[in-house]
Amino acid sequence: AWNLAMLANALVLLVKDQKPLNIALQSFADTFRFKLSRLFGRKLGFAQMDEESFFPLKAVMDRFLEKSKSDFTIFFQELAEQPLEDLIQNPEDRLRFLKIVMYSEPSEEIDELFFDFIEAYKQLIEEFKISEENRVAVMRESNPRYILRNYILFEAIKKTENGDNSMVKELEDMLRSPYAKNERFEKFYAKRPK
């Protein structure tokens, strides 16, 4: 939105009537919020999500993700594979989850933030009457398991420079179906090296 506001400020000098610029700017903000709620709603397993319900949950999730410095891709993948009730009821399951998704050791504060998120998330899942099967199915459709990470691409480039393009072909195959789990590509389902 800030970039658009700056563009609008630059265009003000060229346009006599500023009202259409203001309308366009507001329209973009509304469209962006709607699309963002739909996108992240699906990432969390909601086939349909309204902004009013979504943004409070996203605020709790963002607090956790920012503080924990979790791997975004792995976070959503693992969240799809974990029954939410287990994460609420069992501190060992939460700790195991956090160790998988985080780049550092989880603290008590991080566990509390994650617990707050999971509780709010489960409550919204129940409010929208979403079954566990539907939640997982929508999440798997919406969250790629495999992404092209910089360190992987760097390794593929190095190999190619040395005359071996097998990794590039393997990555190309992986990216044809990045949502489906495939044992052949599980080596690429990993956090970036420290």
Tab-separated table of C-alpha atoms in Angstrom:
chain	number	residue	atom	x	y	z
A	1	ALA	CA	0.000	0.000	0.000
A	2	TRP	CA	2.877	2.370	0.796
A	3	ASN	CA	4.300	1.929	-2.716
A	4	LEU	CA	0.920	2.732	-4.235
A	5	ALA	CA	0.566	5.809	-2.051
A	6	MET	CA	3.952	7.034	-3.292
A	7	LEU	CA	2.909	6.342	-6.891
A	8	ALA	CA	-0.324	8.251	-6.303
A	9	ASN	CA	1.671	11.179	-4.859
A	10	ALA	CA	3.813	11.242	-7.998
A	11	LEU	CA	0.742	11.083	-10.242
A	12	VAL	CA	-1.019	13.903	-8.375
A	13	LEU	CA	1.132	16.389	-10.296
A	14	LEU	CA	-0.114	14.953	-13.600
A	15	VAL	CA	-3.794	14.622	-12.727
A	16	LYS	CA	-6.227	17.464	-12.138
A	17	ASP	CA	-8.811	15.464	-10.208
A	18	GLN	CA	-7.307	13.500	-7.290
A	19	LYS	CA	-10.553	11.774	-6.340
A	20	PRO	CA	-10.082	8.827	-8.775
A	21	LEU	CA	-6.577	8.266	-7.372
A	22	ASN	CA	-7.922	8.116	-3.829
A	23	ILE	CA	-10.702	5.735	-4.908
A	24	ALA	CA	-8.203	3.488	-6.707
A	25	LEU	CA	-5.897	3.470	-3.692
A	26	GLN	CA	-8.736	2.508	-1.347
A	27	SER	CA	-9.961	-0.102	-3.810
A	28	PHE	CA	-6.507	-1.669	-3.889
A	29	ALA	CA	-6.311	-1.792	-0.083
A	30	ASP	CA	-9.713	-3.520	0.097
A	31	THR	CA	-8.815	-5.977	-2.679
A	32	PHE	CA	-5.447	-6.720	-1.095
A	33	ARG	CA	-6.992	-7.468	2.311
A	34	PHE	CA	-9.614	-9.713	0.688
A	35	LYS	CA	-7.052	-11.633	-1.394
A	36	LEU	CA	-4.658	-11.932	1.557
A	37	SER	CA	-7.386	-13.360	3.782
A	38	ARG	CA	-8.328	-15.864	1.052
A	39	LEU	CA	-4.693	-16.878	0.439
A	40	PHE	CA	-3.753	-17.356	4.089
A	41	GLY	CA	-7.152	-18.786	4.896
A	42	ARG	CA	-6.467	-21.573	2.390
A	43	LYS	CA	-2.916	-22.015	3.712
A	44	LEU	CA	-4.559	-22.715	7.078
A	45	GLY	CA	-7.199	-25.062	5.665
A	46	PHE	CA	-10.195	-22.754	5.267
A	47	ALA	CA	-11.836	-23.145	1.841
A	48	GLN	CA	-13.626	-19.847	2.485
A	49	MET	CA	-12.456	-17.170	4.897
A	50	ASP	CA	-13.856	-13.760	5.717
A	51	GLU	CA	-11.584	-10.897	6.706
A	52	GLU	CA	-13.295	-10.307	10.036
A	53	SER	CA	-12.494	-13.827	11.230
A	54	PHE	CA	-9.127	-14.083	9.553
A	55	PHE	CA	-7.144	-11.019	10.592
A	56	PRO	CA	-7.273	-11.636	14.370
A	57	LEU	CA	-5.971	-15.179	13.755
A	58	LYS	CA	-3.326	-13.909	11.336
A	59	ALA	CA	-2.135	-11.388	13.946
A	60	VAL	CA	-1.585	-14.210	16.468
A	61	MET	CA	0.104	-16.370	13.813
A	62	ASP	CA	2.336	-13.494	12.671
A	63	ARG	CA	3.459	-12.817	16.247
A	64	PHE	CA	4.477	-16.445	16.595
A	65	LEU	CA	6.188	-16.661	13.187
A	66	GLU	CA	8.084	-13.410	13.695
A	67	LYS	CA	9.336	-14.285	17.183
A	68	SER	CA	10.104	-17.927	16.433
A	69	LYS	CA	11.825	-17.316	13.095
A	70	SER	CA	10.219	-20.505	11.825
A	71	ASP	CA	10.629	-21.857	8.329
A	72	PHE	CA	7.437	-20.710	6.625
A	73	THR	CA	7.125	-23.628	4.177
A	74	ILE	CA	7.844	-26.298	6.767
A	75	PHE	CA	5.545	-24.602	9.293
A	76	PHE	CA	2.485	-24.990	7.055
A	77	GLN	CA	3.443	-28.507	5.948
A	78	GLU	CA	3.886	-29.740	9.505
A	79	LEU	CA	0.742	-27.954	10.664
A	80	ALA	CA	-1.214	-29.938	8.065
A	81	GLU	CA	0.233	-33.190	9.402
A	82	GLN	CA	-0.427	-32.568	13.094
A	83	PRO	CA	-3.809	-33.050	14.780
A	84	LEU	CA	-4.466	-29.703	16.476
A	85	GLU	CA	-5.793	-31.330	19.630
A	86	ASP	CA	-2.444	-33.106	20.106
A	87	LEU	CA	-0.591	-29.793	19.865
A	88	ILE	CA	-2.889	-28.256	22.466
A	89	GLN	CA	-2.972	-31.169	24.902
A	90	ASN	CA	0.561	-32.477	24.643
A	91	PRO	CA	3.549	-30.192	25.397
A	92	GLU	CA	5.936	-32.831	24.005
A	93	ASP	CA	4.155	-32.756	20.638
A	94	ARG	CA	4.349	-28.950	20.617
A	95	LEU	CA	8.066	-29.045	21.431
A	96	ARG	CA	8.697	-31.630	18.710
A	97	PHE	CA	6.740	-29.477	16.218
A	98	LEU	CA	8.668	-26.340	17.195
A	99	LYS	CA	12.019	-28.082	16.828
A	100	ILE	CA	11.063	-29.183	13.311
A	101	VAL	CA	9.972	-25.733	12.104
A	102	MET	CA	12.349	-23.399	13.965
A	103	TYR	CA	15.957	-22.470	13.245
A	104	SER	CA	16.789	-22.196	16.957
A	105	GLU	CA	15.797	-23.906	20.181
A	106	PRO	CA	12.249	-23.056	21.290
A	107	SER	CA	11.862	-21.016	24.463
A	108	GLU	CA	8.976	-20.947	26.916
A	109	GLU	CA	7.838	-17.646	25.354
A	110	ILE	CA	7.769	-19.248	21.892
A	111	ASP	CA	5.824	-22.231	23.224
A	112	GLU	CA	3.263	-19.840	24.748
A	113	LEU	CA	2.933	-17.876	21.490
A	114	PHE	CA	2.495	-21.116	19.551
A	115	PHE	CA	-0.045	-22.403	22.081
A	116	ASP	CA	-2.029	-19.131	21.742
A	117	PHE	CA	-1.997	-19.503	17.963
A	118	ILE	CA	-3.043	-23.174	18.035
A	119	GLU	CA	-5.904	-22.442	20.445
A	120	ALA	CA	-7.187	-19.540	18.323
A	121	TYR	CA	-6.753	-21.617	15.162
A	122	LYS	CA	-8.606	-24.640	16.552
A	123	GLN	CA	-11.403	-22.403	17.819
A	124	LEU	CA	-11.869	-20.895	14.358
A	125	ILE	CA	-11.739	-24.341	12.719
A	126	GLU	CA	-14.543	-25.437	15.074
A	127	GLU	CA	-16.492	-22.220	14.518
A	128	PHE	CA	-16.387	-22.787	10.736
A	129	LYS	CA	-17.211	-26.500	11.286
A	130	ILE	CA	-14.253	-27.728	9.249
A	131	SER	CA	-13.425	-31.395	9.568
A	132	GLU	CA	-9.838	-32.502	10.091
A	133	GLU	CA	-9.898	-34.207	6.684
A	134	ASN	CA	-11.062	-31.033	4.913
A	135	ARG	CA	-8.565	-28.858	6.775
A	136	VAL	CA	-5.685	-31.106	5.762
A	137	ALA	CA	-6.891	-31.448	2.142
A	138	VAL	CA	-7.159	-27.677	1.626
A	139	MET	CA	-3.781	-27.120	3.302
A	140	ARG	CA	-2.088	-29.713	1.085
A	141	GLU	CA	-3.571	-28.042	-2.019
A	142	SER	CA	-2.422	-24.606	-0.867
A	143	ASN	CA	1.056	-25.149	0.576
A	144	PRO	CA	3.917	-26.406	-1.559
A	145	ARG	CA	6.050	-29.025	0.139
A	146	TYR	CA	9.048	-28.306	-2.047
A	147	ILE	CA	10.318	-24.856	-2.923
A	148	LEU	CA	13.406	-23.777	-4.778
A	149	ARG	CA	15.618	-22.456	-1.996
A	150	ASN	CA	18.672	-20.315	-2.707
A	151	TYR	CA	21.177	-22.795	-1.311
A	152	ILE	CA	19.689	-25.616	-3.411
A	153	LEU	CA	19.762	-23.495	-6.541
A	154	PHE	CA	23.348	-22.476	-5.793
A	155	GLU	CA	24.351	-26.139	-5.512
A	156	ALA	CA	22.601	-26.953	-8.818
A	157	ILE	CA	24.372	-24.063	-10.548
A	158	LYS	CA	27.750	-25.192	-9.227
A	159	LYS	CA	27.168	-28.728	-10.483
A	160	THR	CA	26.045	-27.414	-13.858
A	161	GLU	CA	29.152	-25.229	-14.129
A	162	ASN	CA	31.164	-28.430	-13.584
A	163	GLY	CA	29.327	-30.157	-16.439
A	164	ASP	CA	26.718	-32.066	-14.376
A	165	ASN	CA	23.170	-30.891	-15.050
A	166	SER	CA	21.476	-33.835	-13.278
A	167	MET	CA	20.455	-31.711	-10.292
A	168	VAL	CA	18.837	-29.090	-12.530
A	169	LYS	CA	16.780	-31.848	-14.155
A	170	GLU	CA	15.875	-33.230	-10.731
A	171	LEU	CA	14.757	-29.791	-9.524
A	172	GLU	CA	12.740	-29.325	-12.681
A	173	ASP	CA	10.965	-32.629	-11.957
A	174	MET	CA	10.402	-31.581	-8.344
A	175	LEU	CA	8.844	-28.264	-9.349
A	176	ARG	CA	6.369	-29.964	-11.674
A	177	SER	CA	4.548	-31.257	-8.598
A	178	PRO	CA	5.679	-29.268	-5.551
A	179	TYR	CA	2.579	-29.989	-3.448
A	180	ALA	CA	2.661	-33.780	-3.390
A	181	LYS	CA	4.983	-35.642	-1.057
A	182	ASN	CA	7.514	-37.643	-3.075
A	183	GLU	CA	10.261	-39.684	-1.417
A	184	ARG	CA	12.573	-38.847	-4.320
A	185	PHE	CA	12.495	-35.156	-3.340
A	186	GLU	CA	12.377	-35.386	0.459
A	187	LYS	CA	16.047	-34.379	0.652
A	188	PHE	CA	14.874	-30.927	-0.505
A	189	TYR	CA	12.284	-30.731	2.286
A	190	ALA	CA	14.651	-29.168	4.779
A	191	LYS	CA	15.390	-25.883	6.455
A	192	ARG	CA	18.166	-23.797	4.985
A	193	PRO	CA	21.618	-24.518	6.410
A	194	LYS	CA	22.668	-22.307	9.326
